Coordinates of C-alpha atoms in Angstrom, one line a residue:
M125 CA 24.2 32.6 9.6
K126 CA 24.5 30.3 12.6
K127 CA 27.2 28.8 14.6
S128 CA 25.4 25.4 14.2
T129 CA 21.9 24.2 13.9
Y130 CA 21.7 20.4 13.7
V131 CA 19.5 18.7 11.3
L132 CA 19.3 15.0 10.8
S133 CA 21.0 13.8 7.7
A134 CA 18.8 14.8 4.6
L135 CA 19.3 11.4 3.2
F136 CA 17.7 10.0 6.3
L137 CA 14.8 12.5 6.2
S138 CA 13.3 11.9 2.7
G139 CA 10.0 13.4 3.8
A140 CA 11.2 16.4 5.8
L141 CA 12.0 19.9 4.9
L142 CA 15.2 21.7 5.6
L143 CA 15.5 25.1 7.2
S144 CA 14.1 27.8 5.1
A145 CA 13.5 31.4 5.1
C146 CA 13.3 33.9 2.2
T147 CA 11.9 35.3 -1.2
E148 CA 13.3 36.2 -4.6
D149 CA 11.4 39.5 -5.3
N150 CA 12.2 43.1 -4.4
A151 CA 15.9 42.6 -5.3
A152 CA 18.2 45.3 -4.3
A153 CA 21.3 46.1 -6.4
P154 CA 24.1 44.1 -4.8
T155 CA 27.2 45.9 -3.5
T156 CA 30.5 45.1 -4.9
G157 CA 31.6 41.6 -4.3
Q158 CA 28.2 40.2 -3.4
T159 CA 27.9 36.4 -4.1
A160 CA 26.0 34.5 -6.7
A161 CA 25.7 30.8 -7.7
S162 CA 28.7 29.6 -9.5
E163 CA 28.5 29.4 -13.3
N164 CA 30.9 26.4 -13.0
A165 CA 29.1 24.4 -10.4
P166 CA 27.4 21.1 -11.2
T167 CA 23.7 21.5 -12.2
A168 CA 21.0 21.2 -9.6
A169 CA 19.3 18.4 -11.5
A170 CA 17.7 15.7 -9.3
G171 CA 18.7 12.3 -10.5
G172 CA 17.4 11.9 -14.0
L173 CA 14.8 14.7 -13.6
T174 CA 16.0 18.0 -15.0
E175 CA 12.7 19.9 -15.5
P176 CA 9.5 20.2 -13.4
I177 CA 6.6 18.0 -14.4
K178 CA 3.0 18.9 -14.0
A179 CA 0.4 16.6 -12.7
S180 CA -1.1 14.5 -15.6
A181 CA -4.3 13.3 -14.0
L182 CA -5.8 15.6 -11.3
S183 CA -9.0 13.5 -11.4
K184 CA -7.0 11.0 -9.3
L185 CA -6.6 13.4 -6.5
P186 CA -7.7 11.9 -3.2
T187 CA -10.8 13.2 -1.6
A188 CA -8.9 14.5 1.5
A189 CA -6.8 16.7 -0.8
K190 CA -9.8 17.9 -2.8
E191 CA -11.8 18.9 0.2
R192 CA -9.1 21.4 1.4
T193 CA -9.8 24.8 0.0
D194 CA -7.8 27.2 2.1
T195 CA -5.2 25.0 3.8
V196 CA -2.0 23.4 2.7
I197 CA -0.4 20.6 4.9
V198 CA 3.3 19.8 4.8
G199 CA 5.3 17.2 6.6
L200 CA 8.0 18.2 9.1
T201 CA 10.1 16.3 11.5
D202 CA 9.2 17.0 15.1
P203 CA 10.1 20.5 16.2
S204 CA 10.8 21.2 19.9
G205 CA 8.5 24.2 20.2
S206 CA 11.3 26.8 20.6
F207 CA 9.8 29.3 18.2
T208 CA 11.7 32.5 19.0
P209 CA 14.4 33.2 16.2
Y210 CA 17.9 32.9 17.4
F211 CA 16.8 30.4 20.1
A212 CA 15.8 27.4 17.9
Q213 CA 16.7 24.0 19.3
S214 CA 17.1 22.5 15.8
G215 CA 16.6 23.4 12.1
Y216 CA 13.0 22.1 12.4
D217 CA 12.2 24.9 14.9
G218 CA 13.7 27.1 12.2
N219 CA 11.3 25.8 9.7
V220 CA 8.5 27.2 11.9
T221 CA 10.0 30.6 12.7
S222 CA 10.8 31.2 9.1
L223 CA 7.1 31.5 8.5
L224 CA 6.5 33.7 11.6
F225 CA 9.3 36.2 11.1
A226 CA 10.7 38.1 8.1
P227 CA 14.3 39.4 8.0
L228 CA 15.6 42.8 6.9
V229 CA 17.5 41.0 4.0
R230 CA 16.7 37.9 2.2
V231 CA 18.7 35.7 -0.1
N232 CA 17.2 34.9 -3.5
K233 CA 17.5 31.6 -5.4
E234 CA 20.7 32.9 -7.1
G235 CA 22.4 33.5 -3.7
L236 CA 22.1 37.3 -4.0
P237 CA 20.9 39.4 -1.0
N238 CA 17.4 41.2 -1.4
A239 CA 16.1 44.0 0.7
D240 CA 13.0 42.8 2.5
L241 CA 11.7 44.4 5.7
A242 CA 14.4 46.8 4.9
E243 CA 13.1 48.8 2.0
K244 CA 16.7 49.3 0.9
Y245 CA 20.2 49.1 2.5
E246 CA 23.5 50.9 1.8
V247 CA 27.0 49.8 2.5
S248 CA 29.7 52.5 2.9
D249 CA 32.7 52.7 0.5
D250 CA 34.9 51.4 3.3
Q251 CA 32.7 48.5 3.9
L252 CA 32.2 49.3 7.6
T253 CA 28.8 51.0 7.9
Y254 CA 25.6 49.3 7.0
T255 CA 22.4 51.4 6.9
F256 CA 19.0 49.9 6.7
H257 CA 15.8 51.8 5.7
L258 CA 12.8 50.1 7.0
R259 CA 9.5 49.9 5.2
P260 CA 7.1 52.4 6.8
D261 CA 4.3 49.8 6.6
S262 CA 6.0 47.1 8.6
K263 CA 4.2 45.8 11.5
F264 CA 4.2 42.8 13.9
S265 CA 1.4 40.3 13.7
D266 CA -0.5 42.1 16.6
G267 CA -0.6 45.3 14.4
S268 CA 2.1 47.2 16.4
P269 CA 4.7 49.1 14.3
L270 CA 8.1 47.6 13.6
T271 CA 10.7 50.3 14.0
A272 CA 14.5 50.9 14.2
D273 CA 14.2 50.6 18.0
D274 CA 13.1 47.0 17.5
V275 CA 16.2 46.3 15.2
A276 CA 18.5 47.9 17.7
F277 CA 17.0 45.9 20.6
T278 CA 17.5 42.7 18.5
W279 CA 21.2 43.4 17.7
T280 CA 21.8 44.3 21.4
L281 CA 20.1 41.3 22.8
L282 CA 22.3 39.0 20.6
H283 CA 25.4 40.7 22.1
D284 CA 24.2 39.9 25.6
K285 CA 26.7 37.9 27.6
S286 CA 24.1 35.3 28.6
Y287 CA 22.9 34.6 25.0
D288 CA 23.8 31.0 24.2
G289 CA 21.9 30.4 21.0
D290 CA 23.2 29.3 17.6
F291 CA 23.4 32.8 16.1
D292 CA 26.7 34.6 16.4
I293 CA 26.3 38.3 15.6
T294 CA 29.7 38.9 17.2
E295 CA 31.3 37.7 14.0
A296 CA 30.0 41.0 12.4
H297 CA 32.4 42.9 14.9
V298 CA 30.0 45.7 15.5
K299 CA 31.9 48.6 17.0
G300 CA 31.4 48.4 20.9
G301 CA 29.8 45.0 20.7
E302 CA 32.4 43.3 22.8
A303 CA 32.4 46.0 25.4
Y304 CA 28.7 45.6 25.8
K305 CA 29.0 41.9 26.1
E306 CA 31.6 42.2 28.8
G307 CA 29.6 44.6 30.7
K308 CA 31.9 47.5 30.2
A309 CA 29.3 49.7 28.3
S310 CA 25.5 50.2 28.7
S311 CA 24.9 50.3 24.9
I312 CA 26.7 49.4 21.7
E313 CA 28.6 52.3 20.3
G314 CA 28.3 51.1 16.5
I315 CA 24.5 51.0 16.6
K316 CA 22.8 54.2 15.6
V317 CA 18.9 54.7 15.5
I318 CA 18.8 57.7 13.0
D319 CA 15.0 57.8 12.9
P320 CA 12.0 55.4 13.3
Q321 CA 12.7 53.9 9.9
T322 CA 16.4 54.1 9.6
I323 CA 19.3 52.4 11.5
S324 CA 23.0 51.8 10.9
A325 CA 25.6 49.6 12.3
T326 CA 29.4 50.4 12.0
L327 CA 31.9 47.5 12.1
E328 CA 35.4 47.4 13.5
K329 CA 36.6 45.7 10.4
P330 CA 35.1 44.6 7.1
N331 CA 33.2 41.3 7.2
A332 CA 31.7 39.6 4.1
T333 CA 28.9 38.1 6.1
A334 CA 27.9 41.2 8.0
L335 CA 24.9 42.1 5.8
L336 CA 23.2 38.8 6.4
L337 CA 24.2 38.8 10.1
L338 CA 22.7 42.2 10.6
G339 CA 19.9 41.7 8.2
S340 CA 18.3 38.8 10.0
D341 CA 15.0 38.4 11.9
V342 CA 13.7 41.4 14.1
L343 CA 12.2 40.8 17.6
S344 CA 9.7 43.1 19.0
K345 CA 11.2 45.3 21.7
A346 CA 7.9 45.8 23.5
Y347 CA 7.2 42.1 23.6
Y348 CA 10.6 40.3 23.9
G349 CA 12.3 43.2 25.7
K350 CA 9.9 44.2 28.3
D351 CA 11.6 42.1 30.9
Y352 CA 15.1 42.3 29.5
K353 CA 18.0 43.0 31.8
F354 CA 21.6 42.7 30.9
G355 CA 23.0 39.2 31.6
Q356 CA 19.5 37.7 32.3
L357 CA 17.7 36.1 29.3
D358 CA 16.1 33.1 30.9
Y359 CA 12.8 35.0 30.8
I360 CA 12.7 34.7 27.1
K361 CA 12.1 30.9 27.3
N362 CA 8.6 31.6 28.5
L363 CA 7.9 33.3 25.2
H364 CA 9.0 30.6 22.9
S365 CA 5.6 28.9 22.6
N366 CA 3.8 32.1 22.0
P367 CA 5.8 34.0 19.4
L368 CA 5.0 37.6 18.2
G369 CA 6.4 37.8 14.7
N370 CA 6.1 39.9 11.6
G371 CA 6.2 37.3 8.8
A372 CA 3.6 35.9 6.5
Y373 CA 2.0 33.7 9.1
K374 CA 1.3 33.7 12.8
L375 CA 1.1 30.7 15.1
E376 CA -2.4 29.4 15.6
K377 CA -1.6 26.2 17.6
F378 CA 1.2 23.8 18.4
I379 CA 0.6 20.3 19.4
P380 CA 3.9 18.6 20.2
G381 CA 4.5 15.4 18.2
Q382 CA 1.5 16.1 16.0
E383 CA 1.3 19.4 14.1
V384 CA 2.0 23.2 14.0
R385 CA -0.9 25.2 12.8
F386 CA -0.5 28.7 11.2
A387 CA -2.9 31.5 10.2
A388 CA -2.3 34.1 7.6
N389 CA -0.9 37.4 9.0
E390 CA -3.2 40.2 7.9
Y391 CA -0.4 42.7 8.9
Y392 CA 2.3 41.1 6.6
Y393 CA 3.9 43.9 4.7
K394 CA 3.4 42.2 1.3
G395 CA -0.2 41.7 1.9
K396 CA -2.1 38.9 3.6
P397 CA -1.0 35.4 2.2
K398 CA -3.3 33.9 -0.3
L399 CA -3.7 30.7 1.8
E400 CA -5.6 31.3 5.0
H401 CA -4.1 28.4 6.8
F402 CA -0.9 26.4 6.7
I403 CA 0.0 23.2 8.7
Y404 CA 3.3 21.4 9.5
K405 CA 2.2 17.8 10.2
T406 CA 4.7 16.3 12.6
T407 CA 2.9 13.0 13.2
D408 CA 5.4 10.0 12.7
G409 CA 4.6 7.8 9.7
D410 CA 5.1 6.9 6.0
T411 CA 5.7 10.1 4.0
W412 CA 4.7 8.3 0.9
Q413 CA 1.4 7.2 2.5
F414 CA 0.6 10.7 3.6
L415 CA 1.1 12.0 0.1
E416 CA -0.7 9.2 -1.6
T417 CA -3.7 9.5 0.6
G418 CA -3.9 13.2 0.3
E419 CA -3.2 13.9 4.0
Q420 CA -0.3 16.1 3.0
D421 CA 0.1 18.3 0.0
Y422 CA 3.9 18.4 -0.1
A423 CA 6.7 15.9 0.4
S424 CA 10.2 15.6 -0.7
F425 CA 12.0 12.4 -1.6
P426 CA 15.4 11.4 -2.8
A427 CA 15.3 11.6 -6.6
T428 CA 15.9 7.9 -7.3
T429 CA 14.5 6.5 -10.5
D430 CA 12.0 4.4 -8.6
N431 CA 10.7 7.4 -6.7
I432 CA 10.3 9.6 -9.7
E433 CA 8.5 6.9 -11.7
K434 CA 6.3 6.1 -8.7
L435 CA 5.4 9.7 -8.3
K436 CA 4.7 10.1 -12.0
N437 CA 2.3 7.2 -11.8
L438 CA 0.3 8.8 -9.1
G439 CA -0.8 11.3 -11.7
F440 CA -2.0 14.0 -9.3
V441 CA 1.3 15.4 -8.1
N442 CA 3.6 18.1 -9.5
L443 CA 7.3 17.2 -9.5
T444 CA 10.1 19.7 -8.9
P445 CA 13.8 18.7 -8.8
Y446 CA 16.4 20.5 -6.7
T447 CA 19.7 20.2 -4.9
A448 CA 19.8 22.1 -1.7
S449 CA 22.6 24.3 -0.5
N450 CA 23.6 21.9 2.4
Y451 CA 25.8 18.9 3.0
G452 CA 25.6 15.7 5.0
Y453 CA 28.3 14.7 7.4
L454 CA 29.4 12.4 10.2
R455 CA 30.2 14.4 13.3
L456 CA 33.2 13.1 15.3
N457 CA 33.7 13.4 19.0
F458 CA 37.1 15.0 19.4
E459 CA 37.0 14.5 23.1
H460 CA 37.9 11.0 22.5
E461 CA 41.6 10.3 22.1
A462 CA 41.5 8.1 19.0
I463 CA 39.4 10.7 17.1
Q464 CA 42.1 13.3 17.7
D465 CA 44.6 11.5 15.4
K466 CA 44.1 12.8 11.9
K467 CA 45.3 9.4 10.5
V468 CA 42.5 7.6 12.4
R469 CA 40.0 10.1 11.0
Q470 CA 41.3 9.5 7.4
A471 CA 41.3 5.8 8.0
L472 CA 37.6 5.9 9.1
T473 CA 36.9 7.9 5.8
Y474 CA 38.9 5.6 3.4
G475 CA 37.4 2.6 5.2
L476 CA 33.8 3.6 4.7
D477 CA 32.1 2.8 1.4
R478 CA 30.3 6.1 1.0
Q479 CA 29.5 5.4 -2.7
T480 CA 27.5 2.3 -1.8
I481 CA 25.8 4.0 1.2
Y482 CA 24.9 7.4 -0.2
V483 CA 24.9 7.0 -4.0
D484 CA 24.3 3.4 -5.1
S485 CA 21.7 2.6 -2.5
N486 CA 19.8 5.8 -3.6
Q487 CA 20.0 5.0 -7.4
G488 CA 22.3 8.0 -8.0
A489 CA 20.1 10.5 -6.1
A490 CA 23.2 11.9 -4.3
T491 CA 26.9 12.6 -4.8
V492 CA 29.6 11.8 -2.4
A493 CA 30.7 15.0 -0.5
N494 CA 34.3 15.8 0.3
I495 CA 34.1 19.4 1.2
P496 CA 31.9 21.5 3.4
T497 CA 29.6 23.1 0.7
S498 CA 27.0 22.1 -1.8
P499 CA 27.7 21.7 -5.6
I500 CA 25.4 24.6 -6.2
S501 CA 27.7 27.0 -4.4
W502 CA 29.9 29.5 -6.1
T503 CA 32.8 28.2 -4.1
Y504 CA 32.4 24.5 -5.0
T505 CA 35.4 22.9 -6.4
E506 CA 36.9 19.4 -6.9
E507 CA 40.4 20.6 -7.9
G508 CA 43.0 19.3 -5.4
I509 CA 40.4 17.6 -3.3
N510 CA 41.0 14.0 -2.1
P511 CA 37.9 12.0 -3.0
Y512 CA 38.7 9.3 -0.3
Q513 CA 37.4 6.6 -2.5
Y514 CA 36.8 3.4 -0.6
D515 CA 40.2 1.8 0.1
P516 CA 40.4 -0.6 3.1
E517 CA 44.1 -1.3 2.4
K518 CA 44.8 2.4 2.7
A519 CA 42.7 2.5 5.8
N520 CA 44.6 -0.4 7.4
Q521 CA 47.9 1.2 6.5
L522 CA 47.0 4.5 8.3
L523 CA 45.8 2.6 11.3
D524 CA 49.1 0.7 11.5
E525 CA 50.9 4.0 11.2
A526 CA 48.8 5.4 14.1
G527 CA 49.9 2.6 16.3
W528 CA 46.6 0.6 16.4
T529 CA 47.6 -3.1 16.2
M530 CA 45.3 -5.9 15.3
G531 CA 44.2 -8.0 18.2
A532 CA 43.4 -11.7 18.2
D533 CA 39.7 -11.0 18.1
G534 CA 40.1 -8.9 14.9
I535 CA 39.7 -5.6 16.8
R536 CA 42.7 -3.1 16.8
E537 CA 44.1 -2.1 20.1
K538 CA 46.4 0.7 21.5
D539 CA 47.6 0.9 25.0
G540 CA 45.3 -1.9 25.9
K541 CA 42.1 0.0 24.6
P542 CA 40.1 -1.4 21.7
L543 CA 39.4 0.9 18.7
T544 CA 35.7 1.4 19.2
I545 CA 33.3 3.7 17.3
H546 CA 29.9 4.4 19.0
F547 CA 27.6 5.6 16.2
I548 CA 24.3 7.4 16.9
G549 CA 21.6 7.8 14.3
S550 CA 17.9 8.0 13.5
K551 CA 15.6 5.0 12.9
K552 CA 15.2 5.3 9.2
Q553 CA 15.8 2.9 6.3
A554 CA 18.8 4.8 5.1
T555 CA 20.3 4.6 8.7
D556 CA 19.8 0.8 8.4
I557 CA 21.8 0.8 5.2
F558 CA 24.5 2.9 6.7
I559 CA 24.7 0.6 9.7
A560 CA 24.8 -2.6 7.6
V561 CA 27.5 -1.3 5.4
A562 CA 29.6 0.5 8.0
S563 CA 29.5 -2.6 10.2
E564 CA 31.1 -4.6 7.5
N565 CA 33.5 -1.9 6.4
Y566 CA 34.8 -1.2 9.8
K567 CA 35.1 -4.8 10.8
A568 CA 37.4 -5.3 7.9
I569 CA 39.8 -2.8 9.2
G570 CA 39.7 -3.8 12.8
V571 CA 37.2 -1.2 14.1
K572 CA 34.6 -2.3 16.6
F573 CA 31.4 -0.5 15.3
E574 CA 28.7 -0.1 17.9
P575 CA 25.5 1.6 16.4
E576 CA 22.6 3.1 18.4
Q577 CA 19.4 4.4 16.9
F578 CA 16.8 6.8 18.2
A579 CA 13.1 7.1 17.2
D580 CA 13.2 10.9 17.1
F581 CA 15.6 13.7 16.4
N582 CA 15.4 15.4 19.9
S583 CA 16.5 12.1 21.6
Q584 CA 19.4 11.8 19.2
L585 CA 20.4 15.4 19.8
A586 CA 20.2 14.9 23.6
K587 CA 22.6 11.9 23.3
L588 CA 25.0 13.9 21.2
E589 CA 25.0 16.8 23.8
S590 CA 25.7 14.3 26.5
G591 CA 29.0 13.5 24.7
D592 CA 28.3 9.8 24.8
Y593 CA 29.2 9.0 21.1
D594 CA 32.1 8.9 18.7
M595 CA 30.1 9.4 15.4
A596 CA 26.8 11.0 14.6
A597 CA 24.9 11.5 11.3
F598 CA 23.6 15.0 10.5
S599 CA 23.1 17.4 7.7
T600 CA 23.7 21.2 7.8
S601 CA 20.9 23.6 7.6
L602 CA 20.7 25.5 4.3
M603 CA 23.7 27.7 3.8
T604 CA 23.5 31.3 2.4
D605 CA 27.2 32.0 2.5
P606 CA 30.3 29.8 2.2
A607 CA 31.2 30.8 5.8
D608 CA 28.2 28.9 7.0
G609 CA 29.6 25.5 6.0
V610 CA 32.9 25.9 7.8
R611 CA 32.0 28.0 10.9
D612 CA 31.7 25.0 13.2
F613 CA 35.4 24.3 12.6
V614 CA 36.5 27.6 14.2
S615 CA 33.7 28.5 16.6
G616 CA 34.5 26.0 19.3
E617 CA 31.3 24.1 18.4
I618 CA 33.4 20.9 17.9
S619 CA 34.9 20.7 21.4
G620 CA 38.6 19.6 21.2
Y621 CA 39.1 20.5 17.5
D622 CA 41.6 23.3 16.8
N623 CA 43.4 23.9 13.6
P624 CA 45.2 27.3 13.2
E625 CA 45.3 27.1 9.4
V626 CA 41.6 26.6 9.2
K627 CA 41.1 29.7 11.5
K628 CA 43.5 31.8 9.4
L629 CA 41.8 31.0 6.1
Y630 CA 38.4 31.4 7.7
E631 CA 39.2 35.0 8.8
Q632 CA 40.7 35.8 5.4
G633 CA 37.5 34.6 3.7
L634 CA 35.5 37.1 5.8
A635 CA 37.9 40.0 5.5
T636 CA 37.1 40.7 1.8
S637 CA 33.8 41.1 -0.1
D638 CA 35.5 40.5 -3.4
M639 CA 33.9 37.4 -4.9
E640 CA 36.9 36.0 -6.9
E641 CA 39.2 36.7 -4.0
R642 CA 36.9 34.9 -1.5
K643 CA 36.6 31.9 -4.0
K644 CA 40.4 31.5 -4.0
I645 CA 40.6 31.6 -0.2
Y646 CA 37.7 29.1 0.1
H647 CA 39.3 26.8 -2.4
E648 CA 42.4 26.7 -0.2
L649 CA 40.4 26.2 2.9
Y650 CA 38.5 23.3 1.5
K651 CA 41.9 21.5 0.7
V652 CA 43.0 22.0 4.3
V653 CA 39.6 20.8 5.7
N654 CA 39.5 17.9 3.2
D655 CA 42.8 16.7 4.6
D656 CA 42.2 17.3 8.2
L657 CA 38.6 16.0 8.3
P658 CA 37.0 17.7 11.3
Y659 CA 33.9 15.9 9.8
I660 CA 33.6 13.0 7.6
F661 CA 31.7 14.5 4.7
T662 CA 29.0 12.2 3.4
S663 CA 26.7 13.5 0.6
N664 CA 25.1 16.1 -1.4
N665 CA 21.6 14.9 -2.0
K666 CA 19.5 15.3 -5.1
M667 CA 15.8 15.7 -4.2
V668 CA 12.5 15.8 -5.8
V669 CA 9.5 17.7 -4.3
A670 CA 6.0 16.2 -5.0
T671 CA 3.0 18.5 -4.5
N672 CA -0.7 18.4 -4.8
G673 CA -1.4 19.2 -8.4
R674 CA -3.8 21.9 -7.4
L675 CA -1.0 23.9 -5.6
E676 CA 0.3 26.8 -7.6
G677 CA 3.0 29.4 -6.8
L678 CA 5.7 27.0 -5.5
V679 CA 9.3 28.1 -6.1
I680 CA 12.1 26.2 -4.6
N681 CA 14.8 28.4 -3.3
P682 CA 17.9 26.1 -2.8
F683 CA 19.3 28.4 -0.2
W684 CA 16.2 29.0 1.8
G685 CA 13.5 26.5 1.0
I686 CA 9.7 26.9 0.7
S687 CA 9.1 30.0 2.7
T688 CA 10.3 32.1 -0.2
S689 CA 7.3 31.5 -2.1
L690 CA 4.7 30.3 0.4
P691 CA 2.8 33.6 0.7
N692 CA 1.9 33.3 -3.0
W693 CA 0.7 29.7 -2.8
T694 CA -2.8 29.0 -4.0
L695 CA -5.1 26.0 -4.5
K696 CA -6.7 26.2 -7.8

């Protein structure tokens, strides 16, 4: 439930994980209107692989992998080291915190909420009061008890006026939350600590995402709040590299650019994880090579025919297909005048051969995306959606209508300025494909395409935040609610973009918990966004996870990733 957490386009990160966080057991009975995966959504099959495949020849397992008995190693794009929940600098930091912290409520692989640190939760008939009953055995990784005071502190801190992270709890509209944020109250009226294991929050109006907003990670008041003063959160930065969590693992060591080491948390409420150690390996290199040599036990790849056959031939890996609950997109800079014109945005979309870039070049291991959700979402639809099939003639027509005339050098001009698109992306093979195709595509419609590539994600993100770009390739983090896919369009995250119709439909989608009503609203919202294009949507990727054949207990949760099942992983 974030305002925005950037992740490099998943198509560009074949070996990386996406933001993850939850488990599928201990399910609570959902309240009326809770969401589930759509029965009509396309299947989550990856390429031509529809069922998991077991390793056929474990005798081929590399020595390096055989020698590990209590440790699993997984590849991850370079995290920044900001390991306090709600303060992550990217989705990759979120991969780390998802192992260190457990939320009150999780989302299972069907998209339904489960009680987790909260033993159970209740929602009042008027959908305004949420009551959480904590597990009496919940502790932080130092053995200290986790109580309702810690939950109250977490909710309060997130309402602080100086909080500038990517989590927007104010969308829940907790009664008195705005007054606290504005400094008009010393506490938040709607938050009630009933007893050490029970806490409630009362909202000003119904909100379909409130359960997950309120049910997120819990911070220790004694640790993260000992220096807290209203309006002053800078101190918390000093704690990012030494987190105190309550999840399945605790941080053992972080070596920037190389690895993040974890040790099993003996105080984890479900019991100490079966694997004593876990490592996120962040060293740059060939993901395939790391898997083939046994240096890593887990890697994900686009589900191309070649990749699947190549992985099968290794013999010692298990294969699991999946489609994640995210989407790829090209972010546009609305501070630049040309981008503000919808006809230009539509022309850039019609003029880009997304089928070749994202589908054909990946042997069908993706589908072209045209709306801000995943095919596995219960809100997914193609009805009334413009597919923006590659059409340079249509693109040229729109640019003519927008007043961009072709210059003698083949570059369109308006008011003496050339139509230039400065693209920023990562140094990956798929980025090379994008640049090669986009350069030709945009040249054909009179757009000067200027690509710039970065060796690491953090450098690309810094460039984006400087504002020196027109177009940038990203993917969303995993989405647990349809609101997650459209929040950026109304939150102010896209500076310069403002569409009242999008805002109205977004609010309507939050105002009801009725699943069918929400579905209708989001279908209408998708039509508006598909026409207005605050992003150029690119792809929904089909992936295949390859794991060490000795690894047992892996369950892919398309909404949260590997941390749902990690505490149960074993090496046979």
